[in-house]
CSV table of C-alpha atoms in Angstrom, one decimal:
chain,number,residue,atom,x,y,z
A,204,MET,CA,11.9,17.7,-25.8
A,205,PRO,CA,9.8,14.6,-26.4
A,206,LEU,CA,12.4,12.3,-24.8
A,207,LEU,CA,12.0,14.1,-21.5
A,208,ASP,CA,8.2,13.8,-21.9
A,209,ALA,CA,8.5,10.1,-22.4
A,210,THR,CA,10.8,9.7,-19.4
A,211,LYS,CA,8.4,11.6,-17.2
A,212,GLY,CA,5.6,9.3,-18.4
A,213,VAL,CA,7.5,6.2,-17.4
A,214,ALA,CA,8.5,7.7,-14.1
A,215,CYS,CA,4.9,8.6,-13.4
A,216,LEU,CA,3.7,5.1,-14.1
A,217,LEU,CA,6.2,3.8,-11.6
A,218,ILE,CA,4.8,6.2,-9.0
A,219,VAL,CA,1.3,5.1,-9.8
A,220,GLY,CA,2.4,1.4,-9.4
A,221,HIS,CA,4.1,2.3,-6.1
A,222,HIS,CA,0.9,3.7,-4.7
A,223,LEU,CA,-1.2,0.9,-6.2
A,224,VAL,CA,0.7,-1.7,-4.2
A,225,ARG,CA,0.8,0.3,-1.0
A,226,TYR,CA,-2.7,1.6,-0.7
A,227,GLY,CA,-5.9,-0.3,-0.4
A,228,PRO,CA,-6.8,-4.0,0.1
A,229,LEU,CA,-6.6,-5.1,-3.5
A,230,SER,CA,-2.8,-5.1,-3.7
A,231,GLU,CA,-2.6,-7.5,-0.8
A,232,GLY,CA,-4.9,-9.9,-2.6
A,233,ALA,CA,-3.1,-9.6,-5.9
A,234,ALA,CA,0.4,-9.7,-4.6
A,235,PRO,CA,0.8,-13.6,-4.7
A,236,LEU,CA,0.5,-13.4,-8.5
A,237,ALA,CA,3.8,-11.4,-8.8
A,238,PRO,CA,5.4,-11.1,-5.4
A,239,ARG,CA,8.7,-9.8,-6.6
A,240,LEU,CA,7.1,-7.1,-8.8
A,241,PHE,CA,4.9,-6.0,-6.0
A,242,GLY,CA,7.7,-6.0,-3.5
A,243,TRP,CA,10.0,-4.0,-5.8
A,244,LEU,CA,7.2,-1.4,-6.5
A,245,SER,CA,6.5,-1.1,-2.8
A,246,GLN,CA,10.1,-0.5,-1.8
A,247,ASP,CA,11.8,1.1,-4.8
A,248,GLY,CA,9.0,2.5,-7.1
A,249,ARG,CA,9.1,5.8,-5.2
A,250,LEU,CA,12.7,6.4,-6.4
A,251,ALA,CA,11.2,7.5,-9.7
A,252,VAL,CA,10.5,10.8,-7.9
A,253,GLN,CA,14.2,11.5,-8.3
A,254,VAL,CA,13.8,11.5,-12.0
A,255,PHE,CA,11.1,14.1,-11.7
A,256,LEU,CA,13.3,16.2,-9.6
A,257,VAL,CA,16.2,16.1,-12.0
A,258,LEU,CA,14.0,16.9,-15.0
A,259,ALA,CA,12.3,19.7,-13.1
A,260,GLY,CA,15.7,21.3,-12.4
A,261,PHE,CA,16.8,20.8,-16.0
A,262,LEU,CA,13.6,22.5,-17.3
A,263,ALA,CA,13.7,25.3,-14.6
A,264,ALA,CA,17.2,26.3,-15.7
A,265,ALA,CA,16.1,26.3,-19.3
A,266,SER,CA,13.1,28.5,-18.7
A,267,LEU,CA,14.4,30.8,-15.9
A,268,ALA,CA,18.1,31.2,-16.5
A,269,PRO,CA,19.5,29.5,-19.6
A,270,ALA,CA,22.7,31.5,-19.3
A,271,GLY,CA,22.9,31.4,-15.4
A,272,LEU,CA,21.1,34.6,-14.8
A,273,LEU,CA,17.4,35.3,-14.6
A,274,ARG,CA,16.2,36.1,-18.1
A,275,SER,CA,15.5,39.8,-18.8
A,276,ASP,CA,11.9,39.0,-19.8
A,277,ARG,CA,11.2,37.1,-16.5
A,278,SER,CA,10.6,39.0,-13.3
A,279,ALA,CA,10.9,37.0,-10.1
A,280,MET,CA,7.4,37.6,-8.9
A,281,ARG,CA,5.8,36.9,-12.2
A,282,ALA,CA,7.8,33.7,-12.5
A,283,LEU,CA,6.6,32.6,-9.0
A,284,TYR,CA,3.0,33.4,-9.8
A,285,GLN,CA,3.1,31.5,-13.1
A,286,ARG,CA,4.7,28.5,-11.4
A,287,TYR,CA,2.2,28.5,-8.6
A,288,GLY,CA,-0.7,28.8,-11.0
A,289,ARG,CA,0.5,26.0,-13.2
A,290,LEU,CA,1.1,23.7,-10.3
A,291,VAL,CA,-2.0,24.6,-8.2
A,292,MET,CA,-4.9,24.7,-10.7
A,293,PRO,CA,-5.0,20.9,-11.5
A,294,TYR,CA,-3.7,20.2,-7.9
A,295,LEU,CA,-6.8,21.9,-6.4
A,296,VAL,CA,-9.1,20.0,-8.7
A,297,ALA,CA,-7.5,16.7,-7.8
A,298,LEU,CA,-7.7,17.6,-4.0
A,299,ILE,CA,-11.4,18.3,-4.4
A,300,CYS,CA,-11.8,14.9,-6.0
A,301,THR,CA,-9.8,13.3,-3.2
A,302,VAL,CA,-11.8,15.0,-0.4
A,303,LEU,CA,-15.1,13.9,-2.0
A,304,VAL,CA,-14.0,10.4,-2.7
A,305,ALA,CA,-12.5,9.9,0.8
A,306,ALA,CA,-15.8,11.1,2.3
A,307,ALA,CA,-17.8,8.7,0.2
A,308,VAL,CA,-15.7,5.6,0.9
A,309,ARG,CA,-14.7,6.4,4.5
A,310,PRO,CA,-17.8,4.6,6.0
A,311,TRP,CA,-17.2,1.3,4.2
A,312,LEU,CA,-13.4,1.2,3.4
A,313,ASP,CA,-11.5,0.5,6.6
A,314,ASP,CA,-8.0,1.3,5.4
A,315,GLU,CA,-5.3,3.6,6.7
A,316,ALA,CA,-4.9,5.0,3.2
A,317,VAL,CA,-8.3,6.8,3.5
A,318,PRO,CA,-7.6,10.4,4.7
A,319,GLY,CA,-9.6,11.6,7.7
A,320,ALA,CA,-12.1,14.4,7.5
A,321,PRO,CA,-10.2,17.7,6.8
A,322,SER,CA,-10.2,20.7,9.0
A,323,LEU,CA,-10.3,24.3,7.7
A,324,PRO,CA,-6.7,25.1,8.6
A,325,GLN,CA,-5.6,21.9,7.0
A,326,LEU,CA,-7.5,22.8,3.8
A,327,ILE,CA,-6.0,26.3,3.7
A,328,ALA,CA,-2.5,24.9,4.3
A,329,HIS,CA,-2.9,22.5,1.4
A,330,GLY,CA,-4.1,25.3,-0.9
A,331,LEU,CA,-1.0,27.3,0.0
A,332,LEU,CA,1.3,24.3,-0.3
A,333,LEU,CA,2.3,24.6,3.3
A,334,GLN,CA,0.8,21.5,4.8
A,335,ASP,CA,4.0,19.7,5.6
A,336,LEU,CA,5.8,22.7,6.9
A,337,LEU,CA,2.9,23.4,9.2
A,338,GLY,CA,2.6,19.8,10.3
A,339,TYR,CA,-0.8,18.8,8.8
A,340,GLU,CA,-1.7,15.3,7.6
A,341,ALA,CA,-1.6,15.0,3.8
A,342,LEU,CA,-5.0,14.9,2.1
A,343,SER,CA,-3.7,12.9,-0.8
A,344,ALA,CA,-0.6,10.9,-1.8
A,345,GLY,CA,2.0,12.9,-3.6
A,346,VAL,CA,0.9,16.3,-2.5
A,347,TRP,CA,4.2,16.7,-0.7
A,348,TYR,CA,6.0,16.7,-4.1
A,349,VAL,CA,3.9,19.6,-5.4
A,350,ALA,CA,4.9,21.7,-2.3
A,351,ILE,CA,8.5,20.7,-2.7
A,352,ASP,CA,8.5,21.5,-6.4
A,353,PHE,CA,7.3,25.0,-5.7
A,354,GLN,CA,9.8,25.5,-2.9
A,355,LEU,CA,12.6,24.4,-5.2
A,356,PHE,CA,11.5,26.8,-7.9
A,357,ALA,CA,11.3,29.6,-5.4
A,358,VAL,CA,14.8,28.8,-4.2
A,359,ALA,CA,16.1,28.9,-7.8
A,360,VAL,CA,14.4,32.3,-8.4
A,361,LEU,CA,15.9,33.6,-5.2
A,362,VAL,CA,19.4,32.4,-6.2
A,363,PHE,CA,19.2,34.0,-9.6
A,364,GLY,CA,17.7,37.2,-8.1
A,365,LEU,CA,20.7,37.3,-5.7
A,366,ALA,CA,23.1,36.8,-8.6
A,367,GLY,CA,21.4,39.7,-10.4
A,368,LEU,CA,21.7,42.0,-7.4
A,369,MET,CA,25.4,41.1,-7.1
A,370,GLN,CA,25.9,42.0,-10.8
A,371,ARG,CA,24.1,45.3,-10.3
A,372,TYR,CA,25.8,46.5,-7.1
A,373,TRP,CA,29.2,45.1,-7.8
A,374,ARG,CA,29.0,46.1,-11.4
A,375,LEU,CA,30.1,42.6,-12.6
A,376,PRO,CA,30.5,41.9,-16.3
A,377,PRO,CA,27.8,39.6,-17.7
A,378,VAL,CA,30.2,36.7,-17.9
A,379,GLN,CA,31.2,36.9,-14.3
A,380,ALA,CA,27.6,37.4,-13.2
A,381,ARG,CA,26.5,34.3,-15.0
A,382,ARG,CA,29.3,32.4,-13.2
A,383,VAL,CA,28.1,33.7,-9.9
A,384,GLY,CA,24.6,32.3,-10.6
A,385,VAL,CA,25.9,28.9,-11.6
A,386,THR,CA,28.4,28.8,-8.6
A,387,LEU,CA,25.6,29.6,-6.2
A,388,VAL,CA,23.5,26.7,-7.5
A,389,ALA,CA,26.5,24.4,-7.4
A,390,GLY,CA,27.2,25.4,-3.8
A,391,LEU,CA,23.6,24.6,-2.8
A,392,VAL,CA,23.9,21.3,-4.6
A,393,VAL,CA,27.1,20.4,-2.6
A,394,GLY,CA,25.5,21.5,0.6
A,395,SER,CA,22.3,19.5,0.0
A,396,LEU,CA,24.1,16.3,-1.1
A,397,LEU,CA,26.7,16.3,1.6
A,398,VAL,CA,24.8,17.7,4.5
A,399,PHE,CA,21.1,18.5,4.3
A,400,ASN,CA,19.9,15.4,2.3
A,401,ARG,CA,21.4,13.3,5.1
A,402,GLN,CA,19.0,14.8,7.7
A,403,ALA,CA,15.7,13.0,7.6
A,404,SER,CA,14.0,15.8,9.6
A,405,LEU,CA,14.6,18.2,6.6
A,406,ASP,CA,12.6,16.1,4.1
A,407,ILE,CA,9.8,18.7,4.2
A,408,THR,CA,12.1,21.4,2.9
A,409,ALA,CA,13.5,22.3,-0.5
A,410,ILE,CA,17.1,22.2,0.7
A,411,TYR,CA,16.8,18.4,1.3
A,412,PHE,CA,15.9,17.8,-2.3
A,413,PHE,CA,18.0,20.5,-3.9
A,414,GLY,CA,20.8,18.1,-4.6
A,415,ALA,CA,18.8,16.2,-7.3
A,416,TYR,CA,17.0,19.4,-8.5
A,417,GLY,CA,20.3,21.3,-8.8
A,418,LEU,CA,22.0,18.4,-10.6
A,419,GLY,CA,19.3,18.8,-13.2
A,420,MET,CA,20.1,22.5,-13.5
A,421,LEU,CA,23.8,21.9,-13.7
A,422,GLY,CA,23.1,19.3,-16.4
A,423,PHE,CA,21.3,21.9,-18.5
A,424,TRP,CA,24.2,24.3,-18.4
A,425,ILE,CA,26.7,21.6,-19.1
A,426,GLY,CA,24.8,20.9,-22.3
A,427,ARG,CA,25.3,24.5,-23.4
A,428,ALA,CA,29.1,24.1,-23.4
A,429,THR,CA,30.5,24.9,-26.8
A,430,ARG,CA,34.0,23.4,-26.4
A,431,ASP,CA,34.3,19.6,-26.2
A,432,ILE,CA,37.0,19.8,-23.5
A,433,THR,CA,34.8,22.0,-21.4
A,434,TRP,CA,31.8,19.6,-21.7
A,435,ARG,CA,33.9,16.6,-20.8
A,436,SER,CA,35.5,18.3,-17.8
A,437,ALA,CA,32.1,19.4,-16.5
A,438,VAL,CA,30.6,16.0,-16.9
A,439,ALA,CA,33.5,14.5,-15.1
A,440,LEU,CA,33.2,17.0,-12.3
A,441,LEU,CA,29.4,16.3,-12.0
A,442,GLY,CA,30.0,12.6,-11.8
A,443,THR,CA,32.8,13.1,-9.2
A,444,LEU,CA,30.5,15.2,-7.1
A,445,GLY,CA,27.8,12.6,-7.2
A,446,LEU,CA,30.1,9.7,-6.4
A,447,ALA,CA,31.7,11.7,-3.5
A,448,ALA,CA,28.2,12.2,-2.0
A,449,LEU,CA,27.5,8.5,-2.3
A,450,ALA,CA,30.9,7.7,-0.8
A,451,VAL,CA,30.1,9.9,2.2
A,452,ASP,CA,26.7,8.3,2.7
A,453,TRP,CA,25.2,5.8,0.2
A,454,ARG,CA,21.6,6.8,-0.7
A,455,SER,CA,19.8,5.0,-3.5
A,456,ARG,CA,17.7,8.1,-4.2
A,457,ILE,CA,20.9,10.1,-5.0
A,458,ALA,CA,22.3,7.3,-7.1
A,459,VAL,CA,19.1,7.3,-9.2
A,460,ALA,CA,19.4,11.1,-9.5
A,461,LEU,CA,23.0,10.9,-10.6
A,462,VAL,CA,22.3,8.3,-13.2
A,463,ALA,CA,19.3,10.3,-14.5
A,464,VAL,CA,21.2,13.6,-14.9
A,465,LEU,CA,24.2,11.9,-16.6
A,466,ALA,CA,21.8,10.1,-19.0
A,467,VAL,CA,20.1,13.4,-19.8
A,468,VAL,CA,23.4,15.2,-20.3
A,469,MET,CA,24.6,12.5,-22.7
A,470,ALA,CA,21.3,12.5,-24.6
A,471,ASP,CA,21.3,16.3,-24.8
A,472,ARG,CA,24.9,16.3,-26.2
A,473,ARG,CA,23.8,13.8,-28.9
A,474,GLY,CA,20.7,15.7,-29.8
A,475,TRP,CA,18.3,13.0,-28.7
A,476,LEU,CA,16.1,15.2,-26.5
A,477,ALA,CA,14.4,16.7,-29.5
A,478,PRO,CA,14.7,14.0,-32.3
A,479,LYS,CA,13.6,15.0,-35.8
A,480,HIS,CA,11.6,11.9,-36.2
A,481,TRP,CA,9.8,10.4,-33.2
A,482,PRO,CA,9.0,6.7,-33.7
A,483,VAL,CA,5.3,6.0,-34.1
A,484,VAL,CA,5.5,3.1,-31.6
A,485,ALA,CA,6.8,5.6,-28.9
A,486,MET,CA,3.9,8.0,-29.3
A,487,PRO,CA,1.9,6.5,-26.4
A,488,LEU,CA,4.9,7.3,-24.1
A,489,LEU,CA,5.0,10.9,-25.4
A,490,LEU,CA,1.3,11.3,-24.8
A,491,LEU,CA,1.7,9.7,-21.3
A,492,GLY,CA,4.5,12.2,-20.6
A,493,ARG,CA,2.2,15.2,-21.4
A,494,ILE,CA,-0.4,14.1,-19.0
A,495,SER,CA,2.1,12.8,-16.4
A,496,TYR,CA,1.5,15.7,-13.9
A,497,SER,CA,-2.3,15.3,-14.1
A,498,LEU,CA,-1.9,11.5,-13.7
A,499,PHE,CA,0.4,12.1,-10.7
A,500,LEU,CA,-2.3,14.2,-9.1
A,501,ILE,CA,-5.5,12.3,-9.9
A,502,HIS,CA,-4.6,8.7,-9.5
A,503,PHE,CA,-4.9,8.5,-5.7
A,504,PRO,CA,-8.6,9.2,-5.5
A,505,VAL,CA,-9.2,6.8,-8.4
A,506,ILE,CA,-7.2,4.1,-6.5
A,507,LEU,CA,-9.3,4.7,-3.3
A,508,LEU,CA,-12.6,4.5,-5.3
A,509,VAL,CA,-11.7,1.3,-7.1
A,510,ASN,CA,-10.5,-0.3,-4.0
A,511,ALA,CA,-13.6,0.5,-2.2
A,512,ILE,CA,-16.0,-0.7,-4.9
A,513,VAL,CA,-14.1,-3.9,-5.7
A,514,SER,CA,-13.4,-4.9,-2.1
A,515,ARG,CA,-17.1,-4.3,-1.1
A,516,TRP,CA,-19.1,-5.6,-4.1
A,517,ALA,CA,-16.9,-7.9,-6.2
A,518,PRO,CA,-16.0,-11.5,-5.5
A,519,ARG,CA,-12.5,-11.5,-3.9
A,520,SER,CA,-9.8,-13.5,-5.6
A,521,ALA,CA,-6.2,-12.8,-6.6
A,522,TRP,CA,-7.1,-12.4,-10.3
A,523,GLY,CA,-10.1,-10.4,-9.4
A,524,ASP,CA,-8.1,-8.0,-7.3
A,525,ALA,CA,-5.4,-7.8,-10.1
A,526,ALA,CA,-8.2,-6.9,-12.5
A,527,GLY,CA,-9.3,-4.2,-10.1
A,528,LEU,CA,-5.7,-2.8,-10.0
A,529,LEU,CA,-5.6,-2.7,-13.8
A,530,ALA,CA,-9.0,-1.0,-13.9
A,531,ALA,CA,-7.6,1.6,-11.5
A,532,VAL,CA,-4.7,2.3,-13.8
A,533,ALA,CA,-7.0,2.6,-16.9
A,534,LEU,CA,-9.4,4.9,-15.1
A,535,SER,CA,-6.6,7.0,-13.7
A,536,LEU,CA,-5.3,7.5,-17.3
A,537,GLY,CA,-8.8,8.6,-18.4
A,538,ALA,CA,-9.2,11.0,-15.5
A,539,ALA,CA,-5.7,12.4,-16.1
A,540,THR,CA,-6.6,13.1,-19.7
A,541,VAL,CA,-9.7,15.0,-18.7
A,542,LEU,CA,-7.8,16.9,-16.0
A,543,TYR,CA,-5.0,17.8,-18.5
A,544,THR,CA,-7.2,19.0,-21.3
A,545,GLN,CA,-9.8,20.8,-19.2
A,546,VAL,CA,-7.6,22.3,-16.5
A,547,GLU,CA,-3.8,21.9,-16.8
A,548,GLN,CA,-3.7,23.1,-20.4
A,549,ARG,CA,-5.7,26.3,-19.7
A,550,PRO,CA,-4.0,29.4,-18.4
A,551,ALA,CA,-4.3,30.0,-14.7
A,552,THR,CA,-5.8,33.3,-13.6
A,553,TRP,CA,-6.2,34.8,-10.1
A,554,ARG,CA,-10.0,34.5,-10.5
A,555,ALA,CA,-9.9,30.8,-11.4
A,556,LEU,CA,-7.4,30.1,-8.6
A,557,LEU,CA,-9.6,31.8,-6.0
A,558,ILE,CA,-12.7,29.9,-7.2
A,559,MET,CA,-11.0,26.6,-7.0
A,560,PHE,CA,-9.5,27.4,-3.6
A,561,GLY,CA,-13.0,28.4,-2.4
A,562,ALA,CA,-14.4,25.2,-3.8
A,563,LEU,CA,-11.8,23.1,-2.0
A,564,LEU,CA,-12.7,24.8,1.3
A,565,LEU,CA,-16.4,24.4,0.8
A,566,CYS,CA,-16.2,20.7,-0.2
A,567,GLY,CA,-13.8,20.0,2.6
A,568,LEU,CA,-16.0,21.6,5.2
A,569,LEU,CA,-19.2,20.0,3.9
A,570,THR,CA,-17.6,16.5,4.0
A,571,ALA,CA,-16.4,17.1,7.5
A,572,LEU,CA,-19.9,17.8,8.9
């Protein structure tokens, strides 16, 4: 689905831009050159995360339960292990880089963006994706999303597992069992959009974000409708649900998620998600989409390092600071390409995960001395 890859690439660039203008002294120096752009990225660039959530839900439904029930060739525990491994291998490498870079720049970059020296419990919590639930300060920008992504995936697996149990013990026909799975997801979406997503204290839990994630899942199943009237009715119902949630409490993040899922559903219906001929001019976006997760993980330590070097040793000017920001983007893309090819693309094993986990603990403790 190259169109989804390209969309992820654009969304990831917006997240990088958001962090560029929020962290480090260079953004303050370069902001007068384009104050509206910097202001928009600072305030609204983070909304691109909603696109990630919708696409993650769409792809989770496609891989886990394309018919509304857990696929027969996917066990719940195996699915969770595979998801954890895929998320955590590049994540641990990026965290190691962040811990080392933060330790290197901490003495001479006086900025609140630089994480403090980590503690052992803090490092363990990050490795287990529990840092926010346990109340530890984040070691890098965006690590909250990795934890939430895994929580959302685990909730989806739990829902499909429950639907399977109901099918088994109540002896439901396959059609009814599939409806149960879809209905459970829809119920969680309604609860999240109307109740849980309106409670700021829940933004460290999956239920807060399940509205956007579940919209993506429902969007995938709507695309599988064979009858045109069924498809149209489902799209109308999906739109009505989103508008009702916005009427109860306007949230720009939910508005972005609703627009994103409706756009994906329309594109899916027209066969645009997997076009036969991908335009050559769009290939950079496709490549960017493929490395988007690695870029999301690795850009923060690069931003810290470039800010530290430029602000300390380069002559300060608006154009010089802007050049530093562009250099941070270019270096982030290069680092993401290496992380993608050398780590993310390789299959995760328990041995490799334990080695990287141990390396994070060792590096973190050494830098804290």
